[in-house]
mmCIF file of C-alpha atoms in Angstrom:
data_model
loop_
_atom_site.group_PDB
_atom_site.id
_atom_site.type_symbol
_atom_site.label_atom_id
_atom_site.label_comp_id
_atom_site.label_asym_id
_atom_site.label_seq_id
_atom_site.Cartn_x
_atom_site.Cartn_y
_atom_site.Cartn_z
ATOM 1 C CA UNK A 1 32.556 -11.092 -4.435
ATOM 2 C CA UNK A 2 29.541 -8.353 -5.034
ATOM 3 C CA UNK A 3 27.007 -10.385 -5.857
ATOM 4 C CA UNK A 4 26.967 -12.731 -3.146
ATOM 5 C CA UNK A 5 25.476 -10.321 -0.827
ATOM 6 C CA UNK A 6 22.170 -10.096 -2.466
ATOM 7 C CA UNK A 7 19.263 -11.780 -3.465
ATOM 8 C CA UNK A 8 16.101 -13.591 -2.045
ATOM 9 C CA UNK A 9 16.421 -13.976 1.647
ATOM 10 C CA UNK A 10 17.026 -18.028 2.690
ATOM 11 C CA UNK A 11 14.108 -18.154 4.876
ATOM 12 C CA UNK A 12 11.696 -16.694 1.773
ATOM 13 C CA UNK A 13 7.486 -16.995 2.662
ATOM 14 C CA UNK A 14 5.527 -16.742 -0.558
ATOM 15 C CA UNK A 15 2.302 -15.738 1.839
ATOM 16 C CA UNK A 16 3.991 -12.885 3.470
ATOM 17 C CA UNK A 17 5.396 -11.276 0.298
ATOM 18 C CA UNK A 18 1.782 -12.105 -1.387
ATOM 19 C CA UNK A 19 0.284 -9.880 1.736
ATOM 20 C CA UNK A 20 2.714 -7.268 0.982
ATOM 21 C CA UNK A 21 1.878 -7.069 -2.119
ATOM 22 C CA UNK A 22 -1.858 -6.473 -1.873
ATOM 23 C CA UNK A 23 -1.159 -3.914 1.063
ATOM 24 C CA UNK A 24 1.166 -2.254 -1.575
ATOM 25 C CA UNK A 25 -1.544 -2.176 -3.990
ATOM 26 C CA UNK A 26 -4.105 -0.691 -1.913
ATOM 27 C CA UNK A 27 -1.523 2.085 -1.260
ATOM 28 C CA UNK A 28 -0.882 2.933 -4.532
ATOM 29 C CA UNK A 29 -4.457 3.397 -5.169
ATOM 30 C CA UNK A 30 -4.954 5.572 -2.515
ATOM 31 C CA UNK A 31 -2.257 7.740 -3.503
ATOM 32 C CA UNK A 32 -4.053 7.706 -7.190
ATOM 33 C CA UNK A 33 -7.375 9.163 -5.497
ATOM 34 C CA UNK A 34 -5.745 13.387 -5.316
ATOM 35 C CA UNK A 35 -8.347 13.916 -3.045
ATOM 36 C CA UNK A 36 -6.646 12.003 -0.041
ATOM 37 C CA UNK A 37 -3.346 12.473 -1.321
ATOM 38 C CA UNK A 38 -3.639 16.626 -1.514
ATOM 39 C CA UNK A 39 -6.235 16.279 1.310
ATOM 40 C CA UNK A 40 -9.054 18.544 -0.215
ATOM 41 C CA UNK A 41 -11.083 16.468 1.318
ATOM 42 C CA UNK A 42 -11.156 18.829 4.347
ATOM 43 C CA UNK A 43 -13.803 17.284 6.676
ATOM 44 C CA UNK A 44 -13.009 14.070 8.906
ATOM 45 C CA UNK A 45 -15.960 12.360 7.594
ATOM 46 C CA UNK A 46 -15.317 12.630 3.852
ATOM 47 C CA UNK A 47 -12.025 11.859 4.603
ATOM 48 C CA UNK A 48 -12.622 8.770 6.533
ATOM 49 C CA UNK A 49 -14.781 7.476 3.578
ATOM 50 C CA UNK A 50 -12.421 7.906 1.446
ATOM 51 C CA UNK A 51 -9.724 5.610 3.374
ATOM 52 C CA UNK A 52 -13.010 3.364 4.056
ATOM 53 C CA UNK A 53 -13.485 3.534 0.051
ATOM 54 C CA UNK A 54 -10.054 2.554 -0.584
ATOM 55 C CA UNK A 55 -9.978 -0.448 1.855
ATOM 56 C CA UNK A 56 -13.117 -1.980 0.680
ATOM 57 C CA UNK A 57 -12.140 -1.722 -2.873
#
């Protein structure tokens, strides 16, 4: 049958998916900020704030 293959694994952790989720997140705002995701931001330091930026947000 197809649909019998897919789906919610059995062994399903609401805290691990929940932790995915946020890491997710905090990737998709970094991609939003151009200025890491072109990488303009040509010195290390500036860079590093920016990442820094993103992770305390």
């Amino acid at each position: 049958r197809r649909g019998s293959r897919g789906g919610r694994p059995p062994a399903f952790d609401r805290n691990d998916y929940r932790g995915r989720n946020v890491v997710e997140r905090r990737f998709c705002d970094l991609r939003q900020w151009r200025g890491l995701a072109t990488r303009y931001d040509k010195l290390a330091l500036t860079f590093r704030g920016g990442v820094v930026l993103g992770h305390v947000r």
